[in-house]
mmCIF file with all atom_site columns, C-alpha atoms in Angstrom:
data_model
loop_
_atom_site.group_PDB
_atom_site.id
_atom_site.type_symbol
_atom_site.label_atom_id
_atom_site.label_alt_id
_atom_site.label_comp_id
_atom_site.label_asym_id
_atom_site.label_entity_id
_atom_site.label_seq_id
_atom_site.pdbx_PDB_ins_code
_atom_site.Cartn_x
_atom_site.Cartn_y
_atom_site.Cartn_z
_atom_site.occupancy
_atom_site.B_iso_or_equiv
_atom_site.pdbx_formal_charge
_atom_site.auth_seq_id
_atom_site.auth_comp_id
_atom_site.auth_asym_id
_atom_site.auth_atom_id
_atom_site.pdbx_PDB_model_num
ATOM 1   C CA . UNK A 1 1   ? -0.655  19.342 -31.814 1.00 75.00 ? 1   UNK A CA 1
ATOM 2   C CA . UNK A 1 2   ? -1.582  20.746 -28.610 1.00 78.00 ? 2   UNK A CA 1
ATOM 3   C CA . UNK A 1 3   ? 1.909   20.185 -27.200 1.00 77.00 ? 3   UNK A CA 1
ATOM 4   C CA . UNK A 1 4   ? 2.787   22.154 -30.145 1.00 79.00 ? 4   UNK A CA 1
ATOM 5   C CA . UNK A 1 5   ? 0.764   25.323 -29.486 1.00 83.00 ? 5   UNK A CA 1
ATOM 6   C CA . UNK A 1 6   ? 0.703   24.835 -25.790 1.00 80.00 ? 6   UNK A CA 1
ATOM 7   C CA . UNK A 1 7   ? 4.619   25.385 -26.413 1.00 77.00 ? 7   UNK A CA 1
ATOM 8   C CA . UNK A 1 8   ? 4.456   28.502 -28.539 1.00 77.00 ? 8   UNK A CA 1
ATOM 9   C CA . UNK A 1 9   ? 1.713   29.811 -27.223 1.00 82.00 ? 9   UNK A CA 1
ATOM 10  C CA . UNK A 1 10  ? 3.801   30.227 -23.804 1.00 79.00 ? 10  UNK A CA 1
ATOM 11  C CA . UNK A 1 11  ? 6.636   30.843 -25.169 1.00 78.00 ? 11  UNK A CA 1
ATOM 12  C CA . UNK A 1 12  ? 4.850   33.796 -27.037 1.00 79.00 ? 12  UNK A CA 1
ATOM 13  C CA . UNK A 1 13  ? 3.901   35.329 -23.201 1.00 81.00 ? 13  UNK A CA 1
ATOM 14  C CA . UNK A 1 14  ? 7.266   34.693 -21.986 1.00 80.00 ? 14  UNK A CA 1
ATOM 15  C CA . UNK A 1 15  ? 9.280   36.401 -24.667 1.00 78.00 ? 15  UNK A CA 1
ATOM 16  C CA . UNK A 1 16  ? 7.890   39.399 -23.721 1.00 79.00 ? 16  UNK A CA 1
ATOM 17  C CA . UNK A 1 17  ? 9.409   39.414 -20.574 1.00 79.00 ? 17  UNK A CA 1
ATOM 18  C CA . UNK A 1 18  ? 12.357  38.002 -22.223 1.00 78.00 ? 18  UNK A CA 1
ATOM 19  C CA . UNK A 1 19  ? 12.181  34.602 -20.684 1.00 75.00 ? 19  UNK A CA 1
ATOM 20  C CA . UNK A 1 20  ? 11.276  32.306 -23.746 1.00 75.00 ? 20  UNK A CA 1
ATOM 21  C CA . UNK A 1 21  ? 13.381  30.105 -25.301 1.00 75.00 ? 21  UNK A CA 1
ATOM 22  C CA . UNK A 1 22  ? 13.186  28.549 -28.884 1.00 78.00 ? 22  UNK A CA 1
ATOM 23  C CA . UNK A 1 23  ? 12.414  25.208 -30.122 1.00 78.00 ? 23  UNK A CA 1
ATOM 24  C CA . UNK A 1 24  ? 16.036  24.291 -30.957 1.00 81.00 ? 24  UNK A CA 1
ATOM 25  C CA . UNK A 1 25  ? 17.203  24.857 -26.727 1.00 80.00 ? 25  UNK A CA 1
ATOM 26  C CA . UNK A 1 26  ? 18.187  21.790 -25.627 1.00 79.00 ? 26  UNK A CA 1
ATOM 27  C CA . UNK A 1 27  ? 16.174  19.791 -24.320 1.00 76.00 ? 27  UNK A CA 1
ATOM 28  C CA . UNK A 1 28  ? 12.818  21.655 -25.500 1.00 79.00 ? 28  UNK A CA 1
ATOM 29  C CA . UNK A 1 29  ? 11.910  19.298 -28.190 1.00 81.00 ? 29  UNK A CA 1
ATOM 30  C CA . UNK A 1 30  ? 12.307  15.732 -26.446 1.00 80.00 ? 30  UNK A CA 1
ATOM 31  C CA . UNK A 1 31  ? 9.807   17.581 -23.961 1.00 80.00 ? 31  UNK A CA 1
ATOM 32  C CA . UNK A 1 32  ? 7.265   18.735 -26.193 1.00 82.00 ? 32  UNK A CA 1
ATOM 33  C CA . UNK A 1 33  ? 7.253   15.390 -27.466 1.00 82.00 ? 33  UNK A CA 1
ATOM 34  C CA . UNK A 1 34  ? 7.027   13.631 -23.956 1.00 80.00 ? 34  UNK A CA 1
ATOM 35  C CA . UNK A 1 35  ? 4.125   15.921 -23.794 1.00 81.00 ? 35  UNK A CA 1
ATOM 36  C CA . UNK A 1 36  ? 2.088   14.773 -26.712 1.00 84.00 ? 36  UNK A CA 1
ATOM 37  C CA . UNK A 1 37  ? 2.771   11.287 -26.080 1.00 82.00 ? 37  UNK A CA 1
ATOM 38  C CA . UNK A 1 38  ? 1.415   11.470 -22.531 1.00 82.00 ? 38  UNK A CA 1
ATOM 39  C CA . UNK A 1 39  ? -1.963  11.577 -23.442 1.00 82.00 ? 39  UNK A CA 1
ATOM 40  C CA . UNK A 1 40  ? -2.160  8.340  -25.679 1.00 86.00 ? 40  UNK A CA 1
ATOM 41  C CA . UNK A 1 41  ? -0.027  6.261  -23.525 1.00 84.00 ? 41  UNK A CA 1
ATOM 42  C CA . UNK A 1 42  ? -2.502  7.017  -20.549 1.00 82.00 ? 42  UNK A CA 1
ATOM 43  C CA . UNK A 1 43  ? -5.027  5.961  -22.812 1.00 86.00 ? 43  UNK A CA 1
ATOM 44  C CA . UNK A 1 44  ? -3.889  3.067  -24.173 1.00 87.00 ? 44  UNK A CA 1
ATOM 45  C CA . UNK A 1 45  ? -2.849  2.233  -20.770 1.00 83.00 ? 45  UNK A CA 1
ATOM 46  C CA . UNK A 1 46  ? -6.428  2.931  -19.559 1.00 83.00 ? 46  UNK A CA 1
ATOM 47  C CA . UNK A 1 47  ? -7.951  0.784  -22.363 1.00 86.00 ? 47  UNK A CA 1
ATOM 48  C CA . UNK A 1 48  ? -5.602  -1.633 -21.737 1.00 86.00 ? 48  UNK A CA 1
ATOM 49  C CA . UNK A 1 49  ? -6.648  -2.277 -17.950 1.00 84.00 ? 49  UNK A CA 1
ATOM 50  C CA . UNK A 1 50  ? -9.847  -1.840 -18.966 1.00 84.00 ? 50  UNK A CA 1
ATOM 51  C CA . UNK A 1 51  ? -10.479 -4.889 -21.214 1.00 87.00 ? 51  UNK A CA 1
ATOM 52  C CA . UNK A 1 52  ? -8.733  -6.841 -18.461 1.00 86.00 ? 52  UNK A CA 1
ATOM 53  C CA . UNK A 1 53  ? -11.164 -5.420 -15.461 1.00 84.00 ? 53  UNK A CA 1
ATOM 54  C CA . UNK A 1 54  ? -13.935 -5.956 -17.661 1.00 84.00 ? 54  UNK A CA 1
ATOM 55  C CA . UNK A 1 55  ? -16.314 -3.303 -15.233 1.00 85.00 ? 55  UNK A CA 1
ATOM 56  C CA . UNK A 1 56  ? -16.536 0.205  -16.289 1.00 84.00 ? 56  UNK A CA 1
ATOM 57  C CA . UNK A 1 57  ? -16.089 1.660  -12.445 1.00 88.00 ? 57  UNK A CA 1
ATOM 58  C CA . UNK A 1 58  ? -13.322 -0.824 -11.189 1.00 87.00 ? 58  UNK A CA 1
ATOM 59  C CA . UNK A 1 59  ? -11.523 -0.440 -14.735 1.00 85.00 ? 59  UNK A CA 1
ATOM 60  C CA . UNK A 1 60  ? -11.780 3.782  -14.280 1.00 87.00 ? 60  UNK A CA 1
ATOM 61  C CA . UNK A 1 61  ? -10.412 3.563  -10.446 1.00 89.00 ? 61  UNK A CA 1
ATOM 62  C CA . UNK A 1 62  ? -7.877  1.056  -11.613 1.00 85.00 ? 62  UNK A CA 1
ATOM 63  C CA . UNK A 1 63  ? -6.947  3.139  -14.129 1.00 85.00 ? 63  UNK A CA 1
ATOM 64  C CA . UNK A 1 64  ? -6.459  6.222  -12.219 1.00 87.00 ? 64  UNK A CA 1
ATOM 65  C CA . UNK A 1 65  ? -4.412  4.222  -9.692  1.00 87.00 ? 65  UNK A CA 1
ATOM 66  C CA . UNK A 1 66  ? -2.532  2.803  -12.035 1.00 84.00 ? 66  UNK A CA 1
ATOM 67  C CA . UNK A 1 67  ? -1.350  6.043  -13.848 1.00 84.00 ? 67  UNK A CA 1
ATOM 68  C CA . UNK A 1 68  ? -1.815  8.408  -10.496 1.00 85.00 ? 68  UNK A CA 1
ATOM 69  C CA . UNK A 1 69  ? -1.230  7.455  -7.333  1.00 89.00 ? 69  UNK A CA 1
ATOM 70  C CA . UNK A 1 70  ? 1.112   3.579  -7.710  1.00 88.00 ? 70  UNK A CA 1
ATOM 71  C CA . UNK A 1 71  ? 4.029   6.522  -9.615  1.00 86.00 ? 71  UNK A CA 1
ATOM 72  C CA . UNK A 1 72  ? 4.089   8.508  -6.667  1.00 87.00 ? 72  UNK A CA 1
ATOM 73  C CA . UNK A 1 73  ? 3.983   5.736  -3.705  1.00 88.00 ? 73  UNK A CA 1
ATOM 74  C CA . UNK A 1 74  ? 6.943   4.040  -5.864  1.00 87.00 ? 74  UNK A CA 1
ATOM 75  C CA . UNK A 1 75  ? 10.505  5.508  -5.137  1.00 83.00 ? 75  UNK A CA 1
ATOM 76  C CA . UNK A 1 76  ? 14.032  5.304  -6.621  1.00 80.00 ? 76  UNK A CA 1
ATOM 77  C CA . UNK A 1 77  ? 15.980  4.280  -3.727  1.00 83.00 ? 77  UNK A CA 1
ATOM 78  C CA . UNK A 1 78  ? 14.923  0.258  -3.571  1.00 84.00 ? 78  UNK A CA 1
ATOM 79  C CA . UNK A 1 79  ? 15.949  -1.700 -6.722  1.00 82.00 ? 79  UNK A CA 1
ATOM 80  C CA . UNK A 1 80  ? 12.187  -3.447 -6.471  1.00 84.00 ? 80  UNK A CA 1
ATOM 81  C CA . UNK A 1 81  ? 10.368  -0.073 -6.129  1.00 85.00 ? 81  UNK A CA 1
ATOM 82  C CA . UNK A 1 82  ? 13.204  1.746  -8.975  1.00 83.00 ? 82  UNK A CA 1
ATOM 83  C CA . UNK A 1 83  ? 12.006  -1.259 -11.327 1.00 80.00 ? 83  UNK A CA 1
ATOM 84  C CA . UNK A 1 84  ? 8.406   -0.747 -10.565 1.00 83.00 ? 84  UNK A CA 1
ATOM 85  C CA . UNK A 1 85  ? 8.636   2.991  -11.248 1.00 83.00 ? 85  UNK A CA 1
ATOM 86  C CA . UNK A 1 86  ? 10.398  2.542  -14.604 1.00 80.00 ? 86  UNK A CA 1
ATOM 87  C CA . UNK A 1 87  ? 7.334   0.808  -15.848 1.00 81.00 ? 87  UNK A CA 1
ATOM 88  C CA . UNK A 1 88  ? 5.351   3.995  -15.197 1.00 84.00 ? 88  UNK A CA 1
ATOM 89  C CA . UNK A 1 89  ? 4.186   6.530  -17.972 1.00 82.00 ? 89  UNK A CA 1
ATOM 90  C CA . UNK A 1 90  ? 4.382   9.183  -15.438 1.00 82.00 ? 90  UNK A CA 1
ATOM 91  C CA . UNK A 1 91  ? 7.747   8.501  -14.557 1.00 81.00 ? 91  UNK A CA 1
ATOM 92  C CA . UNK A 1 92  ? 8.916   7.713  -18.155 1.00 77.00 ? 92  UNK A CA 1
ATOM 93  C CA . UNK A 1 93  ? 7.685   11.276 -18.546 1.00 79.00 ? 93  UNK A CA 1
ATOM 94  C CA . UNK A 1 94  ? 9.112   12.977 -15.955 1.00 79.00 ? 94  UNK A CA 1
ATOM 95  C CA . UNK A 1 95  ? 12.672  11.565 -17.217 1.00 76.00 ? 95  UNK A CA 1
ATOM 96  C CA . UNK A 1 96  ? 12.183  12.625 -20.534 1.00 73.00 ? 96  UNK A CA 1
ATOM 97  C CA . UNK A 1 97  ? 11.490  16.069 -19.250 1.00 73.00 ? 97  UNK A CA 1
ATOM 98  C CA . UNK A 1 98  ? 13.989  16.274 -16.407 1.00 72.00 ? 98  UNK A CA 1
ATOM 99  C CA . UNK A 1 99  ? 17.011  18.578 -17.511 1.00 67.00 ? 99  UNK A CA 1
ATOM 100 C CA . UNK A 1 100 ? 20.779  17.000 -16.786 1.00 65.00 ? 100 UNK A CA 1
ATOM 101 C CA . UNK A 1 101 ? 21.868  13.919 -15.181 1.00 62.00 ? 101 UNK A CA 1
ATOM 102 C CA . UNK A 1 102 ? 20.803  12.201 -11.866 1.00 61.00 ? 102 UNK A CA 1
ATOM 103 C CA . UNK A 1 103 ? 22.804  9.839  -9.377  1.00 68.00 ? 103 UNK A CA 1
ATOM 104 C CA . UNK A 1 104 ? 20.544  7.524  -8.389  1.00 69.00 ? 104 UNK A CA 1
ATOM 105 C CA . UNK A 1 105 ? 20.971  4.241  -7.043  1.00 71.00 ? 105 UNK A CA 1
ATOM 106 C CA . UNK A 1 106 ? 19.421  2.131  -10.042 1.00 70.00 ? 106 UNK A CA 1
ATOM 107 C CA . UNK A 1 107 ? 19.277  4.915  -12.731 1.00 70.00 ? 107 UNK A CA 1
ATOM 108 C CA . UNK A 1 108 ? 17.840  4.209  -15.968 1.00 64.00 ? 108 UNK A CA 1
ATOM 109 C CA . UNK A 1 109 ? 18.662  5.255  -19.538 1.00 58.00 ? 109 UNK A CA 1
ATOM 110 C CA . UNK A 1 110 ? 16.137  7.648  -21.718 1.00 56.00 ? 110 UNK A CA 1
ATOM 111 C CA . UNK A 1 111 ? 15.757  4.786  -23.541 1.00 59.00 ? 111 UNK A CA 1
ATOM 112 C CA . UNK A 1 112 ? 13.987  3.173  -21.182 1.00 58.00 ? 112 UNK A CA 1
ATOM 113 C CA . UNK A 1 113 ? 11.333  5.713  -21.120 1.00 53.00 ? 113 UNK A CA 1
ATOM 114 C CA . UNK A 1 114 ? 11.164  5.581  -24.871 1.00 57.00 ? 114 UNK A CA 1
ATOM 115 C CA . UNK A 1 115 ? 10.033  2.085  -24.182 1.00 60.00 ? 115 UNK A CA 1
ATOM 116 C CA . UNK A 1 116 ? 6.750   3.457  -23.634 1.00 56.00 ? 116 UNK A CA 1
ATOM 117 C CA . UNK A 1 117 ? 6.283   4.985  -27.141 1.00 55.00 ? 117 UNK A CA 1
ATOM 118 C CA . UNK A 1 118 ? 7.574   1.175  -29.060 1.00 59.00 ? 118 UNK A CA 1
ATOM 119 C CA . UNK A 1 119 ? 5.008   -0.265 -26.419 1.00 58.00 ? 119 UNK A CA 1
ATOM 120 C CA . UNK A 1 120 ? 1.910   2.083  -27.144 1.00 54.00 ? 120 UNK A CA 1
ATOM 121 C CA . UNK A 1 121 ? 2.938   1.253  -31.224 1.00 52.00 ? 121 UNK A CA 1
ATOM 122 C CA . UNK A 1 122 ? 2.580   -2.056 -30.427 1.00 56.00 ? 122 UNK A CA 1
ATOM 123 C CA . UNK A 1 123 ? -0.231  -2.507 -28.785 1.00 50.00 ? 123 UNK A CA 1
ATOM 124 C CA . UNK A 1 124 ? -2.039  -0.011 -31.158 1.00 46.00 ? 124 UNK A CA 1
ATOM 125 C CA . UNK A 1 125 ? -1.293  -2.091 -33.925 1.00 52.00 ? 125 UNK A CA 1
ATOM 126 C CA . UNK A 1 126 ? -3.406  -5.703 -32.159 1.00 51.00 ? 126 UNK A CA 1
ATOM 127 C CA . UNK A 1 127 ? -6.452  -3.424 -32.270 1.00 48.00 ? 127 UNK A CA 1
#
């Protein structure tokens, strides 16, 4: 929902200046709902690490290392570190919003990064 209006709320602004673009532009829906899944993946995610951790201030700076700072140390050019960073919300998310095609070494498919939304179902459903 706030993807939603966060979408044509901006969109509103930029069609004045004649920038906007509609729902239907390619591309513009599989972001807006990368968007709204973010959220509930980090949290489930979060929770996740949290019952494991079983201490309220390791499981929060787990957490945000987890989801944070482990995407961005992890790179594409190593198959290890490419495998690691597939596993990532973050970088799920910033596939699903990245425009075109890349050549990477050890690409992976949209699909993969839908695995996140099966996985957050599933583990939804055990609580």
């Amino acid at each position: 929902m706030v993807a939603a209006a966060s979408f044509w709320l901006s969109q509103a602004v930029l069609s004045v200046r004649d920038a906007g673009l509609s729902i239907t532009h390619p591309g513009a829906l599989r972001l807006m709902v990368a968007s709204a899944l973010l959220a509930p993946v980090g949290a489930v995610t979060g929770m996740a690490l949290g019952a494991q951790l079983r201490r309220s201030a390791v499981s929060v700076v787990g957490s945000v290392l987890l989801l944070l700072f482990v995407p961005m140390v992890l790179g594409e050019r190593r198959h290890l570190t490419a495998v690691l960073a597939h596993t990532t919300p973050l970088k799920a998310w910033q596939r699903l919003a990245a425009p075109g095609t890349f050549e990477q070494p050890y690409p992976w498919t949209v699909g993969g990064a839908r695995g996140w939304c099966t996985r957050c179902g599933r583990s939804a459903r055990r609580w």
